Amino acid sequence: MAGGGFAATAGGTEFEAKITPIVIISCIMAATGGLMFGYDVGVSGGVTSMPDFLKKFFPVVHRKTQEGLDSNYCKYDNQGLQLFTSSLYLAGLTATFFASYTTRNLGRKPTMLIAGIFFIIGVVLNAGAQDLAMLIIGRILLGCGVGFANQAVPLFLSEIAPTRIRGGLNILFQLNVTIGILFANLVNYGTAKIKGGWGWRLSLGLAGIPALLLTVGSLLVVDTPNSLIERGRLEEGKAVLRRIRGTDNIEPEYLELVEASRIAKEVKHPFRNLLMRRNRPQLVIAVALQIFQQFTGINAIMFYAPVLFKSLGFGGDASLYSAVITGAVNVLSTIVSIYSVDKAGRRVLLLEAGVQMFISQTAIAVILGLKVKDHSENLDKGFAIMVVVLVCTYVAAFAWSWGPLGWLIPSETFPLETRSAGQSVTVCVNLVFTFVIAQAFLSMLCHFKYGIFLFFSGWVLIMSFFVLFLLPETKNIPIEEMTERVWKRHWYWKRFMDDDVKGEIGITSTDATKKGRSCFPIDINLNIGLDV
Ligand code: BGC
């Protein structure tokens, strides 16, 4: 999903654990799950800018791009074309509800297998598509794959990895999403040159590589001890724990998993809990961060960069390699985030990025406003380069701030009793707004023209003020100390921290945390106490 939305934990006991081969396979799983998602995000833009693809599935759009009668900004304004991109997110959102069920009742391993199978069928339908229906059904199946994989893979990883590498895996997932996007951009750049009109098939078909890896990987790995214990297979869970930790000294962790599973079953109404007044700050922040993350306009670039650059009059080649450049900036800047997030802190990154994004977007709007006046006039080379540089400055700022932090902050602020429900809401809100941007951007570009960049920069201003006044710093604060050290001291949020109000269930234990990316309350039972 988008992005890697699973929790990093702080504080707590460290159990004995080696980095065993099984843990290494888990990391490879993270790579393929994230790559697959990123590839799907990145591939659609390049493909929808390829004339052969348009001619076959969207002849109306193809005619518009050839005739040059319409304004540059409106060439690609077509609901069907946007549906090609957005259907994946709508399907992903829906599939997550089912994925929660399978993750809990069948286990993480079968859920990843289901994801892999959806991906493979989706890729085959897409690469072999004969008509629009086949194409969209393929995208829907890929979306189902995303729903199942984004639910099970992060959860699987967080349960199987020793605590000390868990936080790193969190950002690794996001990093792999960005690598997937870049990989898709590179593939599009190459396949667009293929003569004979089947380049787009190769672009869509190469998604089969991460899909196959995920499928084979899910057959090779064992299910997590947490899941086995949760489903009453205690002895098996214990044996697996011994194998993955590479030691016989697993009794303390085992007992804690059993206890966590017991406590988890007591949480009957996680969503009701989430709505309680004292959980308001985390809920408001998680929802706001997801909406804001999408209203930075990032996916307008990630989904539609080649189309956008073509709209500005770039040649097919130039628009595709410009997308490769922005994709590379996205990856590199995510690495910057990994290094600075615990040093500089979350607020500094978000505020700095706010300024950088605001300036870049405003400057793009000014250049386009002044230089693309006429109906279908193209941008001069010098200005075109300036626009690409500004898009890169904007993407860099996003990638070291809102990209990873939009996921990290919610995952580290929800207390134990609401964490899974909170994560569910986080993922759902993210996918809903990803869908909205995917479905609306090309029409918005047509109607707002260069003003679209002012629209997003306005949002960046609003979100930066939100960060300034309402987002507390959570750097280096153990999760279990958030209430005392963060919320109770915050000028605004402290009014929600009423000591007398007890939760629906009385879990205040600090020795357990849990995580998950789901859309379903049932997940509260999945992972309490797994992340010590
Ligand atoms: C967002 C995605 C976006 C990606 C870009 C993620 O954090 O959730 O929607 O496509 O970053 O790198």
Coordinates of C-alpha atoms and ligand atoms in Angstrom, one line a residue:
M1 CA 0.0 0.0 0.0
A2 CA 0.6 1.7 -0.3
G3 CA 3.7 2.1 1.5
G4 CA 5.0 0.1 4.4
G5 CA 2.5 0.6 7.1
F6 CA 3.7 -1.7 9.8
A7 CA 4.8 -0.7 13.2
A8 CA 8.3 -0.1 14.5
T9 CA 8.5 -0.8 18.2
A10 CA 10.5 0.8 20.8
G11 CA 11.3 -0.3 24.3
G12 CA 10.4 -3.7 25.7
T13 CA 12.2 -6.9 26.4
E14 CA 14.6 -8.4 23.9
F15 CA 14.4 -12.2 23.5
E16 CA 17.2 -14.4 22.3
A17 CA 17.1 -14.5 18.5
K18 CA 19.6 -15.2 15.7
I19 CA 19.2 -13.9 12.2
T20 CA 18.4 -17.3 10.7
P21 CA 17.9 -18.2 7.0
I22 CA 14.2 -18.2 7.6
V23 CA 14.4 -14.5 8.6
I24 CA 16.5 -13.8 5.5
I25 CA 13.8 -15.4 3.4
S26 CA 11.3 -13.1 5.2
C27 CA 13.3 -10.1 4.0
I28 CA 13.1 -11.3 0.5
M29 CA 9.4 -11.7 0.9
A30 CA 9.3 -8.0 2.0
A31 CA 11.2 -7.1 -1.1
T32 CA 8.8 -8.9 -3.4
G33 CA 5.6 -7.8 -1.7
G34 CA 6.8 -4.1 -1.8
L35 CA 8.2 -4.5 -5.3
M36 CA 5.0 -5.9 -6.6
F37 CA 3.0 -3.0 -5.2
G38 CA 5.4 -0.4 -6.4
Y39 CA 5.6 -2.0 -9.8
D40 CA 1.8 -1.7 -10.1
V41 CA 1.9 1.9 -9.0
G42 CA 4.6 2.8 -11.5
V43 CA 3.7 0.8 -14.6
S44 CA 0.3 2.3 -15.5
G45 CA 1.6 5.9 -16.2
G46 CA 4.1 4.8 -18.9
V47 CA 1.8 2.3 -20.5
T48 CA -1.0 4.8 -20.7
S49 CA 1.3 7.2 -22.6
M50 CA 2.2 4.6 -25.2
P51 CA 0.4 5.2 -28.5
D52 CA -0.1 1.5 -29.4
F53 CA -1.7 0.9 -26.0
L54 CA -4.0 3.9 -26.4
K55 CA -4.9 2.9 -30.0
K56 CA -6.0 -0.5 -28.9
F57 CA -7.9 0.2 -25.7
F58 CA -8.6 4.0 -25.7
P59 CA -9.0 5.0 -29.4
V60 CA -10.7 8.2 -28.4
V61 CA -7.8 9.3 -26.3
H62 CA -5.4 8.2 -29.0
R63 CA -7.2 10.4 -31.6
K64 CA -7.1 13.4 -29.3
T65 CA -3.3 13.0 -28.7
Q66 CA -2.8 12.8 -32.5
E67 CA -5.1 15.6 -33.7
G68 CA -3.9 18.2 -31.2
L69 CA -7.3 19.9 -31.3
D70 CA -7.7 19.8 -27.6
S71 CA -5.8 21.8 -25.1
N72 CA -2.6 20.0 -24.0
Y73 CA -4.0 19.7 -20.6
C74 CA -7.0 17.8 -21.7
K75 CA -5.5 15.2 -24.1
Y76 CA -5.7 12.4 -21.6
D77 CA -8.9 13.4 -19.8
N78 CA -10.8 10.2 -20.0
Q79 CA -12.7 8.3 -17.2
G80 CA -11.9 4.9 -18.7
L81 CA -8.2 5.6 -18.8
Q82 CA -8.3 6.8 -15.2
L83 CA -10.3 3.7 -14.3
F84 CA -7.4 1.6 -15.7
T85 CA -5.2 3.1 -13.0
S86 CA -7.7 3.5 -10.2
S87 CA -9.5 0.1 -10.4
L88 CA -6.5 -1.5 -8.8
Y89 CA -6.9 0.6 -5.6
L90 CA -10.6 0.1 -5.4
A91 CA -10.2 -3.7 -5.7
G92 CA -7.3 -3.6 -3.2
L93 CA -9.5 -1.8 -0.7
T94 CA -12.3 -4.3 -1.0
A95 CA -9.9 -7.3 -0.9
T96 CA -8.4 -6.2 2.3
F97 CA -11.6 -7.0 4.1
F98 CA -11.4 -10.6 2.9
A99 CA -7.7 -10.7 3.5
S100 CA -8.2 -9.9 7.2
Y101 CA -10.4 -12.9 7.5
T102 CA -7.9 -15.3 5.7
T103 CA -4.9 -13.9 7.6
R104 CA -6.6 -14.6 10.8
N105 CA -8.3 -17.9 10.1
L106 CA -6.1 -19.6 7.6
G107 CA -2.8 -18.0 8.5
R108 CA -0.3 -15.5 6.9
K109 CA 1.3 -18.1 4.6
P110 CA -1.9 -19.1 2.7
T111 CA -2.9 -15.5 2.5
M112 CA 0.4 -14.6 0.8
L113 CA -0.1 -17.6 -1.5
I114 CA -3.6 -16.3 -2.4
A115 CA -2.0 -12.9 -3.1
G116 CA 0.6 -14.5 -5.4
I117 CA -2.0 -16.4 -7.3
F118 CA -4.2 -13.3 -7.8
F119 CA -1.1 -11.4 -9.0
I120 CA -0.2 -14.2 -11.5
I121 CA -3.7 -14.4 -13.0
G122 CA -3.9 -10.6 -13.1
V123 CA -0.5 -10.3 -14.9
V124 CA -1.5 -13.0 -17.5
L125 CA -4.8 -11.2 -18.2
N126 CA -3.1 -7.8 -18.5
A127 CA -0.2 -9.0 -20.7
G128 CA -2.5 -10.9 -23.0
A129 CA -5.4 -8.4 -22.9
Q130 CA -7.5 -8.4 -26.1
D131 CA -10.1 -5.9 -25.0
L132 CA -10.7 -3.3 -22.3
A133 CA -12.7 -5.7 -20.2
M134 CA -9.8 -8.1 -20.0
L135 CA -7.5 -5.3 -19.2
I136 CA -9.6 -3.9 -16.3
I137 CA -10.4 -7.4 -14.9
G138 CA -6.6 -8.0 -14.9
R139 CA -6.1 -4.8 -13.0
I140 CA -8.9 -5.7 -10.5
L141 CA -7.2 -9.1 -9.9
L142 CA -3.9 -7.3 -9.3
G143 CA -5.7 -5.1 -6.9
C144 CA -6.9 -8.2 -5.0
G145 CA -3.3 -9.3 -4.9
V146 CA -2.3 -6.0 -3.4
G147 CA -5.1 -6.2 -0.8
F148 CA -4.0 -9.7 0.3
A149 CA -0.3 -9.1 0.1
N150 CA -0.3 -5.7 1.9
Q151 CA -2.3 -7.3 4.6
A152 CA -0.2 -10.4 5.1
V153 CA 3.3 -9.6 4.1
P154 CA 4.0 -6.8 6.6
L155 CA 2.3 -8.7 9.3
F156 CA 4.3 -11.9 8.5
L157 CA 7.5 -9.9 8.6
S158 CA 6.8 -8.1 11.8
E159 CA 6.0 -11.5 13.5
I160 CA 8.9 -13.4 12.1
A161 CA 11.7 -10.9 12.5
P162 CA 13.7 -10.4 15.7
T163 CA 12.8 -7.1 17.4
R164 CA 16.1 -5.4 16.6
I165 CA 15.6 -5.5 12.9
R166 CA 11.8 -4.9 12.9
G167 CA 11.9 -1.1 12.6
G168 CA 14.3 -1.3 9.7
L169 CA 12.0 -3.7 7.9
N170 CA 9.3 -1.2 8.3
I171 CA 11.0 1.4 6.1
L172 CA 12.5 -1.4 3.9
F173 CA 9.0 -2.2 2.8
Q174 CA 8.5 1.5 1.7
L175 CA 11.9 1.5 0.1
N176 CA 10.9 -1.5 -2.0
V177 CA 7.7 0.2 -3.0
T178 CA 9.8 3.0 -4.4
I179 CA 12.3 0.6 -6.1
G180 CA 9.3 -1.2 -7.7
I181 CA 8.1 2.2 -9.1
L182 CA 11.5 2.9 -10.5
F183 CA 11.8 -0.5 -12.0
A184 CA 8.5 -0.1 -13.7
N185 CA 9.6 3.3 -15.1
L186 CA 12.8 1.8 -16.4
V187 CA 10.9 -1.1 -18.0
N188 CA 8.5 1.3 -19.7
Y189 CA 11.4 3.4 -21.0
G190 CA 12.8 0.2 -22.6
T191 CA 9.6 -1.3 -23.9
A192 CA 8.3 1.9 -25.5
K193 CA 11.1 1.5 -28.0
I194 CA 9.9 -1.9 -29.1
K195 CA 8.5 -1.9 -32.6
G196 CA 5.4 -3.9 -33.5
G197 CA 3.1 -2.4 -30.8
W198 CA 3.5 -5.1 -28.1
G199 CA 5.9 -3.2 -25.8
W200 CA 3.1 -2.4 -23.3
R201 CA 2.4 -6.2 -23.0
L202 CA 6.0 -6.7 -21.9
S203 CA 5.7 -3.8 -19.4
L204 CA 2.5 -5.3 -17.9
G205 CA 3.9 -8.9 -18.2
L206 CA 7.2 -8.3 -16.3
A207 CA 5.1 -7.8 -13.1
G208 CA 5.1 -11.6 -13.3
I209 CA 8.6 -11.7 -11.9
P210 CA 7.8 -10.3 -8.4
A211 CA 4.5 -12.1 -8.6
L212 CA 6.2 -15.5 -9.1
L213 CA 8.7 -14.8 -6.4
L214 CA 6.0 -14.0 -3.9
T215 CA 4.1 -17.2 -4.8
V216 CA 7.1 -19.5 -4.6
G217 CA 8.3 -17.7 -1.5
S218 CA 5.0 -18.2 0.2
L219 CA 5.2 -21.9 -0.5
L220 CA 8.7 -22.1 1.0
V221 CA 8.2 -20.2 4.3
V222 CA 6.6 -21.5 7.5
D223 CA 3.6 -19.7 9.0
T224 CA 4.4 -17.5 12.0
P225 CA 4.4 -18.9 15.5
N226 CA 1.9 -16.1 16.4
S227 CA -0.6 -17.3 13.8
L228 CA -0.2 -21.0 14.8
I229 CA -0.6 -20.2 18.5
E230 CA -3.6 -18.0 17.7
R231 CA -5.2 -20.9 15.8
G232 CA -4.7 -23.3 18.8
R233 CA -1.7 -25.1 17.3
L234 CA 0.5 -24.6 20.3
E235 CA 3.1 -27.3 19.9
E236 CA 3.6 -26.5 16.2
G237 CA 3.9 -22.8 17.1
K238 CA 6.6 -23.6 19.6
A239 CA 8.6 -25.8 17.2
V240 CA 8.5 -23.0 14.6
L241 CA 9.6 -20.4 17.1
R242 CA 12.6 -22.6 17.9
R243 CA 13.4 -22.9 14.3
I244 CA 13.2 -19.3 13.3
R245 CA 15.0 -18.0 16.4
G246 CA 17.8 -20.5 16.0
T247 CA 17.9 -21.3 19.7
D248 CA 16.2 -23.6 22.3
N249 CA 15.8 -20.8 24.7
I250 CA 12.4 -19.6 23.5
E251 CA 10.2 -20.3 26.5
P252 CA 9.9 -16.6 27.6
E253 CA 8.9 -15.5 24.1
Y254 CA 6.6 -18.5 23.7
L255 CA 4.8 -17.8 27.0
E256 CA 4.3 -14.2 26.0
L257 CA 2.8 -15.1 22.7
V258 CA 0.4 -17.4 24.4
E259 CA -0.5 -14.7 26.9
A260 CA -0.8 -12.1 24.1
S261 CA -3.1 -14.4 22.1
R262 CA -5.3 -14.8 25.2
I263 CA -5.4 -11.0 25.9
A264 CA -6.1 -10.4 22.2
K265 CA -9.2 -12.5 22.4
E266 CA -10.6 -10.3 25.1
V267 CA -10.8 -7.3 22.9
K268 CA -14.3 -7.6 21.7
H269 CA -14.9 -4.1 20.2
P270 CA -11.7 -2.6 19.0
F271 CA -13.4 -0.1 16.8
R272 CA -15.7 1.1 19.6
N273 CA -12.5 1.5 21.6
L274 CA -10.9 3.5 18.9
L275 CA -13.7 6.0 18.9
M276 CA -13.3 6.7 22.6
R277 CA -12.4 10.3 23.5
R278 CA -9.0 9.5 24.8
N279 CA -8.0 7.8 21.6
R280 CA -9.1 10.8 19.5
P281 CA -5.7 12.4 19.0
Q282 CA -4.1 9.3 17.5
L283 CA -7.2 8.7 15.3
V284 CA -7.4 12.2 14.1
I285 CA -3.7 12.2 13.3
A286 CA -3.7 8.9 11.5
V287 CA -6.7 9.8 9.3
A288 CA -5.3 13.3 8.6
L289 CA -1.9 12.0 7.7
Q290 CA -3.3 9.6 5.1
I291 CA -5.5 12.2 3.5
F292 CA -2.7 14.7 3.6
Q293 CA -0.2 12.2 2.2
Q294 CA -2.4 11.7 -0.9
F295 CA -3.2 15.4 -1.2
T296 CA 0.5 16.3 -1.5
G297 CA -0.3 15.2 -5.1
I298 CA 2.5 12.5 -5.1
N299 CA 0.5 10.0 -7.0
A300 CA -0.4 12.4 -9.7
I301 CA 3.3 12.2 -10.4
M302 CA 3.8 8.5 -9.6
F303 CA 0.8 7.4 -11.7
Y304 CA 0.8 10.0 -14.4
A305 CA 4.3 11.5 -14.8
P306 CA 4.9 10.3 -18.4
V307 CA 1.4 11.4 -19.3
L308 CA 1.9 14.7 -17.5
F309 CA 5.3 15.3 -19.3
K310 CA 3.7 14.4 -22.6
S311 CA 0.9 16.9 -21.9
L312 CA 3.5 19.5 -21.5
G313 CA 4.8 18.7 -25.0
F314 CA 7.7 16.4 -24.2
G315 CA 8.4 13.7 -26.8
G316 CA 7.5 10.1 -25.8
D317 CA 11.1 9.3 -25.0
A318 CA 11.8 12.4 -23.0
S319 CA 8.6 11.9 -20.9
L320 CA 9.5 8.3 -20.1
Y321 CA 13.1 9.1 -19.1
S322 CA 11.9 12.1 -17.1
A323 CA 9.7 9.6 -15.2
V324 CA 12.8 7.4 -14.6
I325 CA 14.6 10.4 -13.2
T326 CA 11.8 11.2 -10.7
G327 CA 11.6 7.5 -9.8
A328 CA 15.3 7.4 -9.0
V329 CA 15.0 10.6 -6.9
N330 CA 12.1 8.9 -5.0
V331 CA 14.3 5.9 -4.1
L332 CA 17.4 7.9 -3.1
S333 CA 15.4 10.3 -1.0
T334 CA 13.7 7.5 0.9
I335 CA 17.2 6.3 1.9
V336 CA 17.8 9.8 3.2
S337 CA 14.7 9.4 5.4
I338 CA 16.0 6.1 6.9
Y339 CA 19.1 7.9 8.1
S340 CA 17.6 11.1 9.3
V341 CA 14.2 10.1 10.8
D342 CA 15.5 9.2 14.2
K343 CA 18.1 12.0 14.3
A344 CA 16.4 15.1 12.9
G345 CA 13.0 13.9 14.0
R346 CA 9.6 13.6 12.2
R347 CA 8.5 17.2 12.6
V348 CA 11.7 18.7 11.1
L349 CA 11.5 16.5 8.1
L350 CA 7.8 17.2 7.5
L351 CA 8.1 20.9 8.0
E352 CA 11.2 21.3 5.8
A353 CA 9.5 19.1 3.1
G354 CA 6.4 21.3 3.4
V355 CA 8.4 24.4 2.4
Q356 CA 10.2 22.6 -0.3
M357 CA 7.1 21.1 -1.8
F358 CA 5.2 24.4 -1.6
I359 CA 7.9 26.3 -3.4
S360 CA 8.4 23.6 -6.1
Q361 CA 4.7 23.3 -6.9
T362 CA 4.1 27.0 -6.9
A363 CA 7.1 27.5 -9.2
I364 CA 5.8 24.8 -11.6
A365 CA 2.4 26.5 -11.7
V366 CA 4.0 29.9 -12.5
I367 CA 6.2 28.5 -15.3
L368 CA 3.3 26.6 -16.9
G369 CA 0.9 29.5 -16.3
L370 CA 3.3 31.9 -18.1
K371 CA 4.7 29.6 -20.7
V372 CA 1.9 27.3 -21.8
K373 CA -0.6 29.9 -22.8
D374 CA -1.9 28.7 -26.1
H375 CA -4.2 25.9 -26.7
S376 CA -1.7 23.3 -27.6
E377 CA 1.6 25.1 -27.3
N378 CA 4.6 23.1 -26.1
L379 CA 7.1 24.1 -23.5
D380 CA 10.5 25.4 -24.5
K381 CA 13.4 23.1 -23.8
G382 CA 14.9 25.3 -21.0
F383 CA 11.6 25.6 -19.2
A384 CA 10.9 21.9 -19.7
I385 CA 14.1 21.0 -17.9
M386 CA 13.3 23.4 -15.2
V387 CA 9.9 21.7 -14.7
V388 CA 11.6 18.3 -14.5
V389 CA 14.1 19.7 -11.9
L390 CA 11.2 21.2 -9.9
V391 CA 9.3 17.9 -10.0
C392 CA 12.4 16.2 -8.7
T393 CA 12.8 18.7 -5.8
Y394 CA 9.2 18.1 -5.0
V395 CA 9.4 14.2 -5.1
A396 CA 12.6 14.3 -3.0
A397 CA 10.9 16.3 -0.3
F398 CA 7.9 13.9 -0.3
A399 CA 10.1 10.8 -0.2
W400 CA 12.0 11.8 2.9
S401 CA 8.9 13.0 4.7
W402 CA 5.3 12.2 3.9
G403 CA 6.1 9.0 2.1
P404 CA 7.5 6.9 4.9
L405 CA 6.3 9.0 7.8
G406 CA 2.7 8.9 6.7
W407 CA 2.9 5.2 7.6
L408 CA 5.4 5.3 10.4
I409 CA 3.7 7.9 12.7
P410 CA 0.3 6.2 12.9
S411 CA 2.0 2.9 13.6
E412 CA 4.0 4.2 16.5
T413 CA 1.3 6.4 18.2
F414 CA -1.7 4.1 18.6
P415 CA -1.7 2.4 22.0
L416 CA -1.9 -1.4 22.2
E417 CA -5.6 -1.7 22.6
T418 CA -6.4 0.3 19.4
R419 CA -3.4 -0.4 17.3
S420 CA -4.8 -2.9 14.9
A421 CA -8.1 -1.1 14.5
G422 CA -6.1 2.1 14.1
Q423 CA -3.9 0.6 11.4
S424 CA -7.0 -0.7 9.6
V425 CA -8.4 2.8 9.4
T426 CA -5.1 4.1 8.3
V427 CA -4.8 1.7 5.4
C428 CA -8.4 2.1 4.3
V429 CA -8.2 5.9 4.3
N430 CA -5.0 5.7 2.4
L431 CA -6.4 3.5 -0.3
V432 CA -9.6 5.5 -0.6
F433 CA -7.7 8.7 -1.3
T434 CA -5.2 6.9 -3.6
F435 CA -8.2 5.8 -5.6
V436 CA -9.7 9.4 -5.6
I437 CA -6.4 10.9 -7.0
A438 CA -6.0 8.1 -9.5
Q439 CA -9.6 8.5 -10.8
A440 CA -9.6 12.3 -10.8
F441 CA -6.2 13.7 -11.6
L442 CA -6.4 13.7 -15.4
S443 CA -9.8 15.4 -15.3
M444 CA -8.5 17.9 -12.7
L445 CA -5.5 18.6 -14.9
C446 CA -7.9 19.3 -17.8
H447 CA -10.1 21.7 -15.8
F448 CA -7.6 23.4 -13.5
K449 CA -4.7 23.4 -16.0
Y450 CA -1.5 24.7 -14.4
G451 CA -3.7 25.6 -11.4
I452 CA -3.6 21.9 -10.4
F453 CA -0.2 22.6 -8.9
L454 CA -1.5 25.5 -6.9
F455 CA -4.3 23.3 -5.7
F456 CA -1.8 20.8 -4.3
S457 CA 0.5 23.5 -3.0
G458 CA -2.5 24.9 -1.1
W459 CA -3.0 21.5 0.6
V460 CA 0.7 21.4 1.4
L461 CA 0.3 24.7 3.2
I462 CA -2.6 23.4 5.2
M463 CA -0.8 20.1 6.1
S464 CA 2.3 22.0 7.2
F465 CA 0.2 24.1 9.6
F466 CA -1.3 20.9 10.9
V467 CA 2.2 19.5 11.5
L468 CA 3.3 22.8 13.1
F469 CA 0.5 23.0 15.6
L470 CA -1.0 19.6 16.0
L471 CA 1.6 16.9 15.3
P472 CA 3.8 16.2 18.3
E473 CA 7.3 14.8 17.9
T474 CA 7.6 11.1 18.5
K475 CA 11.3 10.6 17.8
N476 CA 13.0 8.3 20.3
I477 CA 9.9 7.9 22.5
P478 CA 9.0 4.3 23.4
I479 CA 5.5 3.4 22.4
E480 CA 4.4 2.7 25.9
E481 CA 5.4 6.1 27.1
M482 CA 3.5 8.1 24.4
T483 CA 0.6 9.0 26.6
E484 CA 2.7 10.4 29.4
R485 CA 5.4 12.0 27.4
V486 CA 3.6 13.1 24.3
W487 CA -0.2 13.5 24.6
K488 CA -0.4 14.6 28.2
R489 CA 2.1 17.4 27.5
H490 CA 0.7 18.6 24.2
W491 CA -1.0 22.1 24.3
Y492 CA -4.1 20.8 22.5
W493 CA -4.3 17.1 22.8
K494 CA -3.8 17.0 26.5
R495 CA -7.5 17.8 27.0
F496 CA -8.4 14.4 25.6
M497 CA -6.2 12.6 28.1
D498 CA -8.5 12.1 31.0
D499 CA -7.0 9.7 33.6
D500 CA -10.3 8.7 35.0
V501 CA -11.7 7.4 31.8
K502 CA -10.9 3.7 31.4
G503 CA -10.9 1.9 28.2
E504 CA -13.5 -0.6 27.2
I505 CA -11.0 -3.2 28.1
G506 CA -8.4 -2.6 30.7
I507 CA -5.2 -3.3 28.7
T508 CA -2.6 -0.9 29.7
S509 CA 0.2 -3.4 29.6
T510 CA 3.3 -2.1 28.1
D511 CA 5.0 -5.3 27.2
A512 CA 3.1 -5.9 24.0
T513 CA 2.4 -4.2 20.8
K514 CA 1.0 -5.3 17.6
K515 CA 0.6 -4.2 14.1
G516 CA -1.2 -5.0 10.8
R517 CA -2.5 -3.4 7.7
S518 CA -6.1 -4.3 7.4
C519 CA -9.6 -3.0 7.0
F520 CA -11.2 -5.3 9.4
P521 CA -11.7 -5.1 13.1
I522 CA -11.2 -8.8 13.5
D523 CA -7.5 -8.2 13.2
I524 CA -7.2 -7.0 16.7
N525 CA -6.7 -10.7 17.5
L526 CA -3.9 -11.2 15.2
N527 CA -1.0 -9.7 16.7
I528 CA -1.3 -8.3 20.1
G529 CA 1.9 -8.8 22.0
L530 CA 4.0 -10.0 19.2
D531 CA 6.2 -7.1 19.0
V532 CA 8.0 -6.9 22.2
Ligands
BGC1 C1 2.3 6.2 -0.7 C2 1.9 5.8 -2.1 C3 2.9 6.4 -3.1 C4 4.4 6.1 -2.7 C5 5.3 6.8 -3.5 C6 3.7 5.8 -0.4 O1 4.0 6.2 0.9 O2 1.4 5.7 0.3 O3 0.6 6.2 -2.4 O4 2.7 5.9 -4.3 O5 4.6 6.4 -1.3 O6 6.6 6.5 -3.2

